[in-house]
Tab-separated table of C-alpha atoms in Angstrom:
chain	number	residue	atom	x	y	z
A	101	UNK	CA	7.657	-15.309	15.758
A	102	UNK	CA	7.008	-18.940	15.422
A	103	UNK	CA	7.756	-20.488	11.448
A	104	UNK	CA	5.733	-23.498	10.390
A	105	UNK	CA	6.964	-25.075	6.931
A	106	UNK	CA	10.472	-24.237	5.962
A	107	UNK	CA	11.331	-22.781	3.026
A	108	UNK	CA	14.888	-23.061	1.758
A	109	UNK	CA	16.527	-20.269	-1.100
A	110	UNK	CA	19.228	-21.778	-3.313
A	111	UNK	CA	22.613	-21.592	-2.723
A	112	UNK	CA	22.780	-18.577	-5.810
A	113	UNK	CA	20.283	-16.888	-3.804
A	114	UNK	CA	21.814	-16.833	-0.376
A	115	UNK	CA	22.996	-13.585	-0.792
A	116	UNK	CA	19.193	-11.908	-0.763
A	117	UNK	CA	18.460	-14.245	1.274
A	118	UNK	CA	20.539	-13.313	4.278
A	119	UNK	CA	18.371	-10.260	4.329
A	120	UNK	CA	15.665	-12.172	5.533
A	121	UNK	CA	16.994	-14.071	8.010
A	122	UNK	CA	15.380	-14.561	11.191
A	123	UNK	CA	17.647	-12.816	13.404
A	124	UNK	CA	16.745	-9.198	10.891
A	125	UNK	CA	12.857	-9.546	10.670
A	126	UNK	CA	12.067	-10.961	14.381
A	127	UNK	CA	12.598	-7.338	15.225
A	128	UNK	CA	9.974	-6.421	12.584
A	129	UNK	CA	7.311	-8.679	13.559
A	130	UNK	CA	7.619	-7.358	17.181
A	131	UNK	CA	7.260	-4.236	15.829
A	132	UNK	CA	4.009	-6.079	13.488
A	133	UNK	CA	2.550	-7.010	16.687
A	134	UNK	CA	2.755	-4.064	18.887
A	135	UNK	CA	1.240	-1.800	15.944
A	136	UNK	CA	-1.542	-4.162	15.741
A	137	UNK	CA	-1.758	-3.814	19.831
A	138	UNK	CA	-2.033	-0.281	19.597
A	139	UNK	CA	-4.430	-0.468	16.556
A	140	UNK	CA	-6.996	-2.031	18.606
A	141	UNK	CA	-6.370	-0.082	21.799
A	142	UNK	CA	-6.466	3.238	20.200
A	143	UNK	CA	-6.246	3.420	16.527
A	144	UNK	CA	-7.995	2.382	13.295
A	145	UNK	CA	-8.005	-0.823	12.286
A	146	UNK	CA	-5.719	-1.585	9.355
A	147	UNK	CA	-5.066	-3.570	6.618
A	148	UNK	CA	-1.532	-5.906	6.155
A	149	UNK	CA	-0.621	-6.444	2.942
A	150	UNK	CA	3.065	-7.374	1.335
A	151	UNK	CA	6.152	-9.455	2.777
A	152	UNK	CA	3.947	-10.268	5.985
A	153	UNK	CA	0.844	-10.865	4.938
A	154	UNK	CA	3.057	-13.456	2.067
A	155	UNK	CA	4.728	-14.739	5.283
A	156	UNK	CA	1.169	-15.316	6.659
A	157	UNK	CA	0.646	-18.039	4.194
A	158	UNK	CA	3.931	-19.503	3.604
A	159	UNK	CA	5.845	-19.387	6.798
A	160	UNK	CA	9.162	-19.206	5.239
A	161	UNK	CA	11.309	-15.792	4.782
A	162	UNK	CA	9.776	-12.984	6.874
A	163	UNK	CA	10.146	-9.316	6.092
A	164	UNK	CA	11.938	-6.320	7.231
A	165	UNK	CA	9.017	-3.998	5.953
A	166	UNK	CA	5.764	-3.251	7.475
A	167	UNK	CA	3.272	-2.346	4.669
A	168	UNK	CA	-0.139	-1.306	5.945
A	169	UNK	CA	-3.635	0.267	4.400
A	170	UNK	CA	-6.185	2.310	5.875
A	171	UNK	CA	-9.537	3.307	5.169
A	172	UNK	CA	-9.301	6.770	5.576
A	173	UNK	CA	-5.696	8.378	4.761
A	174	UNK	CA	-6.010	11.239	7.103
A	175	UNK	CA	-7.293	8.778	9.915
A	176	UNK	CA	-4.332	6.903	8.969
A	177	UNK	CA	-2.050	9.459	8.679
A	178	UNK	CA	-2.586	10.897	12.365
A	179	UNK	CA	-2.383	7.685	13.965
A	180	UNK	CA	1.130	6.464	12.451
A	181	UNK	CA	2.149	9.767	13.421
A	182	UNK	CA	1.250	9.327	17.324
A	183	UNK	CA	2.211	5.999	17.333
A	184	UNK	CA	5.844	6.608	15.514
A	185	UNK	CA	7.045	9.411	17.819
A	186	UNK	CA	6.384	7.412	20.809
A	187	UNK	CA	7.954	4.148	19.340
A	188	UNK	CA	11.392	5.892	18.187
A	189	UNK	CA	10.371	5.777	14.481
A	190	UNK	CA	11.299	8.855	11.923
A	191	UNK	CA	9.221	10.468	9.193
A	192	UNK	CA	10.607	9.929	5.564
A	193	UNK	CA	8.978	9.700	2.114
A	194	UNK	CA	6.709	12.394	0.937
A	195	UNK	CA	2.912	13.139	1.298
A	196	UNK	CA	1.778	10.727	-1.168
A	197	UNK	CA	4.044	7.840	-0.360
A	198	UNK	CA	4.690	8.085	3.607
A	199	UNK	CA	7.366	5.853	4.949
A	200	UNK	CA	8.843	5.323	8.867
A	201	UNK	CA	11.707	4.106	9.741
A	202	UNK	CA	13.043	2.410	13.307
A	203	UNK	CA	17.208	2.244	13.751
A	204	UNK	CA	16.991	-1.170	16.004
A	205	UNK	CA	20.483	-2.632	16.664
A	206	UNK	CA	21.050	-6.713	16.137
A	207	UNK	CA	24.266	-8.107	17.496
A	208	UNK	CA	26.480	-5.746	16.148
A	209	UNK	CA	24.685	-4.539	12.848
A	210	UNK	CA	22.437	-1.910	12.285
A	211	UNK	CA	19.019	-2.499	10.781
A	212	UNK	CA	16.365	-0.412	9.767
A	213	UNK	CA	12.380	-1.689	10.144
A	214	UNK	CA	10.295	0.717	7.741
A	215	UNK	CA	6.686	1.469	7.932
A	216	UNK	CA	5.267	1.970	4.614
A	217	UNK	CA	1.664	3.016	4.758
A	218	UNK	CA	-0.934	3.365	2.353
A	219	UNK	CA	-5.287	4.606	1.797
A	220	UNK	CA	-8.148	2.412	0.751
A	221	UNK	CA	-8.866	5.300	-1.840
A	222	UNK	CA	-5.447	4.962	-4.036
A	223	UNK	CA	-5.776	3.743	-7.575
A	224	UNK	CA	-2.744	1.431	-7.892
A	225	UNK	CA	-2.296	2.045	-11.101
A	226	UNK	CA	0.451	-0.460	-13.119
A	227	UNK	CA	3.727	1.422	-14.141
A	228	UNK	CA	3.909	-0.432	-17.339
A	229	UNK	CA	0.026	1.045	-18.311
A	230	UNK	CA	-1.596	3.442	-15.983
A	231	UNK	CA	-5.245	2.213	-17.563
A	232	UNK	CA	-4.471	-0.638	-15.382
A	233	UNK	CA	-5.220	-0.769	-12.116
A	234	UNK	CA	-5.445	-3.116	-8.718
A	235	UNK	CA	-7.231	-1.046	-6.147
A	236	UNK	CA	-6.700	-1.754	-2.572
A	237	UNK	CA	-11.115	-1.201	-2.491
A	238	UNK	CA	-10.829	-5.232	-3.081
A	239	UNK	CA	-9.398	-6.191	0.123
A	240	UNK	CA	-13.325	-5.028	1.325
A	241	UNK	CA	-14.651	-8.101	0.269
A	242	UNK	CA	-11.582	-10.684	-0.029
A	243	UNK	CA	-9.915	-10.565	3.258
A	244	UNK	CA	-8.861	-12.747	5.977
A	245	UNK	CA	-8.359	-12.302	9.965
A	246	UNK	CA	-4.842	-12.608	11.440
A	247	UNK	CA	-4.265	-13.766	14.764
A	248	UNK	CA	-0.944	-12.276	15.510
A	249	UNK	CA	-0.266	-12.964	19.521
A	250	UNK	CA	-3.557	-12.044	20.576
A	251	UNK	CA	-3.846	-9.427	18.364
A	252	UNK	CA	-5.989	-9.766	14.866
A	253	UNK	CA	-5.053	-8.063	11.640
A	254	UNK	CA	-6.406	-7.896	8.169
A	255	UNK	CA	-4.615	-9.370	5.396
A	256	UNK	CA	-5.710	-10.475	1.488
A	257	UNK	CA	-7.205	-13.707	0.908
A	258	UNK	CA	-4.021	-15.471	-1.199
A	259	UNK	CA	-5.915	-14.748	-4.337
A	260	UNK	CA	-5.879	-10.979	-4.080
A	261	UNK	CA	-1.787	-11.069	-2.481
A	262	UNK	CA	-0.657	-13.784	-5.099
A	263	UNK	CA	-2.061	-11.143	-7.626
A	264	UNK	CA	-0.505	-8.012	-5.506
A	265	UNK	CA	2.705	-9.534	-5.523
A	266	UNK	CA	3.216	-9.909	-9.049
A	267	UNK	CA	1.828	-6.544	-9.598
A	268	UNK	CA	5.035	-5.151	-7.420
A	269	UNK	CA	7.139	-7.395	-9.399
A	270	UNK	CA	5.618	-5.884	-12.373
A	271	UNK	CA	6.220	-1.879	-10.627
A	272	UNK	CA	9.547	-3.071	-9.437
A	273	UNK	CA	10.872	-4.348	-12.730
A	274	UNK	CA	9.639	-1.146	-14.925
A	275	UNK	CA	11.748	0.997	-12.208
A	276	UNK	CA	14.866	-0.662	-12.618
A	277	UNK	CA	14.391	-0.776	-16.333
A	278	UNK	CA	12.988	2.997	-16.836
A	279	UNK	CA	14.364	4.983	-13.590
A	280	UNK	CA	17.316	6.712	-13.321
A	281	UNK	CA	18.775	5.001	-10.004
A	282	UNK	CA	22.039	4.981	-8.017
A	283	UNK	CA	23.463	1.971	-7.773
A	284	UNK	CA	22.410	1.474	-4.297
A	285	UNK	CA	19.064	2.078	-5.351
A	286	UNK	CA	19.285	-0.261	-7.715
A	287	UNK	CA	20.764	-2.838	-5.586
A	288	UNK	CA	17.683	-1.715	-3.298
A	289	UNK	CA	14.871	-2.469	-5.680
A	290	UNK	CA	16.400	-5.759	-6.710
A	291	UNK	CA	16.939	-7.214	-3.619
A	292	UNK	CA	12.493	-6.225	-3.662
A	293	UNK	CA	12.364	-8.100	-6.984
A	294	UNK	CA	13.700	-11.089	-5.952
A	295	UNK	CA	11.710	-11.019	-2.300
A	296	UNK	CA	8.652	-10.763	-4.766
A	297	UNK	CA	9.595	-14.088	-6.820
A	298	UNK	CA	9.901	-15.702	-3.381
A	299	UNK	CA	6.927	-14.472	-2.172
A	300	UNK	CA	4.984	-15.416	-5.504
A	301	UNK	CA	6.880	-19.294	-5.663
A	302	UNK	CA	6.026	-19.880	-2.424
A	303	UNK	CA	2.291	-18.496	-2.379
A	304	UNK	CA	1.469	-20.338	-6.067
A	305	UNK	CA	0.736	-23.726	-4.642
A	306	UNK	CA	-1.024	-22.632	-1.571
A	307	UNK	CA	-3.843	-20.602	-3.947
A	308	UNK	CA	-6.867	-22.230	-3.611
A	309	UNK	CA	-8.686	-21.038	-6.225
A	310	UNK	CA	-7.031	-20.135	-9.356
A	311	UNK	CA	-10.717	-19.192	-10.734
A	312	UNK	CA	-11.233	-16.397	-8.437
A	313	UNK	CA	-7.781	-14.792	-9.090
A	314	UNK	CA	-8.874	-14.328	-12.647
A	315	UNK	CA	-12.414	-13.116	-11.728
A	316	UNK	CA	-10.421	-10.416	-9.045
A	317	UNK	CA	-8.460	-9.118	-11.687
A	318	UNK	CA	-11.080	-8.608	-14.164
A	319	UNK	CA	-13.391	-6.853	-12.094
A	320	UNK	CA	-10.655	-4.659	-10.950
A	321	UNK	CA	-9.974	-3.418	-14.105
A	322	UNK	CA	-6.402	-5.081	-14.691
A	323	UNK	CA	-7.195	-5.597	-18.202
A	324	UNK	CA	-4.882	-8.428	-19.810
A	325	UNK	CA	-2.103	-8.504	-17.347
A	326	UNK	CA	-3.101	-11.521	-15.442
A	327	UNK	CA	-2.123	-13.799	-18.266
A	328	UNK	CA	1.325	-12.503	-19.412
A	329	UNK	CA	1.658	-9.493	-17.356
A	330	UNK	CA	2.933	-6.877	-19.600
A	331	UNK	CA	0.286	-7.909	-22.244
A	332	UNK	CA	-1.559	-10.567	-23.883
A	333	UNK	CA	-5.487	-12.036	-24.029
A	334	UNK	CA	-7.757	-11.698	-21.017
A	335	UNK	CA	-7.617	-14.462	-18.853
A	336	UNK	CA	-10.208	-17.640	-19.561
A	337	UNK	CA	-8.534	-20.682	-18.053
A	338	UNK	CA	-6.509	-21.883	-15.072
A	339	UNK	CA	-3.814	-22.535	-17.145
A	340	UNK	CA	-3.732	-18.876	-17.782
A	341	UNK	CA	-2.507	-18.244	-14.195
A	342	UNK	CA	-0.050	-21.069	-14.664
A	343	UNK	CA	1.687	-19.084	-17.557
A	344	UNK	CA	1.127	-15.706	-15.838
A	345	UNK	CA	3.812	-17.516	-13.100
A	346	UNK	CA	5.894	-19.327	-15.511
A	347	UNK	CA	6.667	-16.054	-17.475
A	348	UNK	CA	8.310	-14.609	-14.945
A	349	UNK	CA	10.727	-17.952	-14.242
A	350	UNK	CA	8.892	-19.350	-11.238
A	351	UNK	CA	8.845	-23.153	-11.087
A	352	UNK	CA	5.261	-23.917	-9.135
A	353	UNK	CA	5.839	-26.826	-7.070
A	354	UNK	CA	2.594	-28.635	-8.360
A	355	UNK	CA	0.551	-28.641	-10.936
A	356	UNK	CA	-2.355	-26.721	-11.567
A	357	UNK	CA	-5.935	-27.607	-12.911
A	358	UNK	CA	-5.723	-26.360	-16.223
A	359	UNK	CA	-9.430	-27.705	-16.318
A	360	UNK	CA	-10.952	-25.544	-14.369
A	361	UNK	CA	-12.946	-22.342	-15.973
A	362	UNK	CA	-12.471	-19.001	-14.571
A	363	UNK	CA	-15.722	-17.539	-12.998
């Protein structure tokens, strides 16, 4: 696992941050590259999306969590299955939302890497309005190849994942405000929020077309979201995107053409 730019949390936000240091999600992006291994060798390909597919672009915090889509959920389904038994992995989650965890042991903690997989097929509705939606169907035409140590995976252009990411901000935020939730659960779903701000900060200035963000989520459907995401008018300007960000607190390191019409 090799890091290009570095990208430093502030000193309030060491405590997440710690999470995500190296010596945690190393162990998850050896696990990254020997699903994509066996993916090639003897499963269907897949789709990356989430912390690595953010860490793809930014090089800065990696991820503890695996989060992968597949065409075909029963295709998808059977090969996790195979591929989790033999790797030491357990079955949790449900039939909808399928999640596998690995107990690897670093130094002398315990940590847990999680395979959360998903199907072309699902919806992805919004929590806050359910006649939104941001269908995983758009990573047909709007991904990108992955070299990962000899092995290639598909991931999001960074228009569709900045707009991904700030839809599981959006989830993630109507959970902690709506669910009933332990307080470990709670401290759980934060320590998600805030990964999503740092995923969103430090994908914002890498975007390199604001345009097409818009034009994504209004031919998915999103309605109005994409300018202040619980609400608002539809989307007409780059600036739009700019306030979309800045709503949720996120200084973008550079500015952004507020000149430029959405197509």
């Amino acid at each position: 696992m090799s890091r290009g730019r570095k990208v430093i949390a502030s000193p309030e936000d060491e405590g997440y941050a710690s999470r995500y240091s190296e010596e945690f999600t190393k162990e998850s992006f050896r696990e990254l590259h020997r699903l994509a291994f066996w993916a090639r060798s003897m499963g269907p390909a897949f789709y990356l999306i989430g912390g690595w597919a953010a860490w793809r672009f930014h090089q800065g915090l990696g991820r503890r969590d695996i989060d992968v889509v597949f065409m075909d959920r029963q295709i998808g389904d059977a090969f996790l299955g195979s591929y989790c038994v033999q790797n030491g992995y357990e079955l949790h989650g449900n039939m909808l939302c399928k999640r596998f965890k690995k107990r690897v042991v670093v130094g002398d903690m315990t940590v847990y890497v999680e395979i959360d997989a998903a199907a072309m097929a699902e919806r992805c509705q919004f929590k806050r309005d359910r006649n939104k939606r941001l269908p995983y169907s758009l990573m047909r035409n709007h991904s990108l190849a992955w070299d990962i140590r000899g092995e290639s995976v598909l991931t999001p252009t960074s228009e569709l994942l900045l707009l991904q990411k700030v839809k599981a901000l959006s989830d993630r935020t109507w959970e902690l405000e709506h669910e009933v939730l332990s307080p470990l659960d709670s401290a759980y779903i934060m320590s998600k929020i805030w990964k999503d701000r740092y995923d969103i900060s430090s994908l914002a200035p890498l975007v390199g077309d604001w345009g097409r963000s818009g034009g994504l989520r209004r031919r998915a459907g999103a309605g109005s979201w994409w300018k202040r995401p619980w609400g608002g008018s539809g989307c007409r300007r780059a600036e739009d995107a700019r306030q979309t960000v800045d709503s949720l607190g996120i200084e973008l390191p550079r500015p952004i053409d507020a000149d430029r019409v959405v197509t």
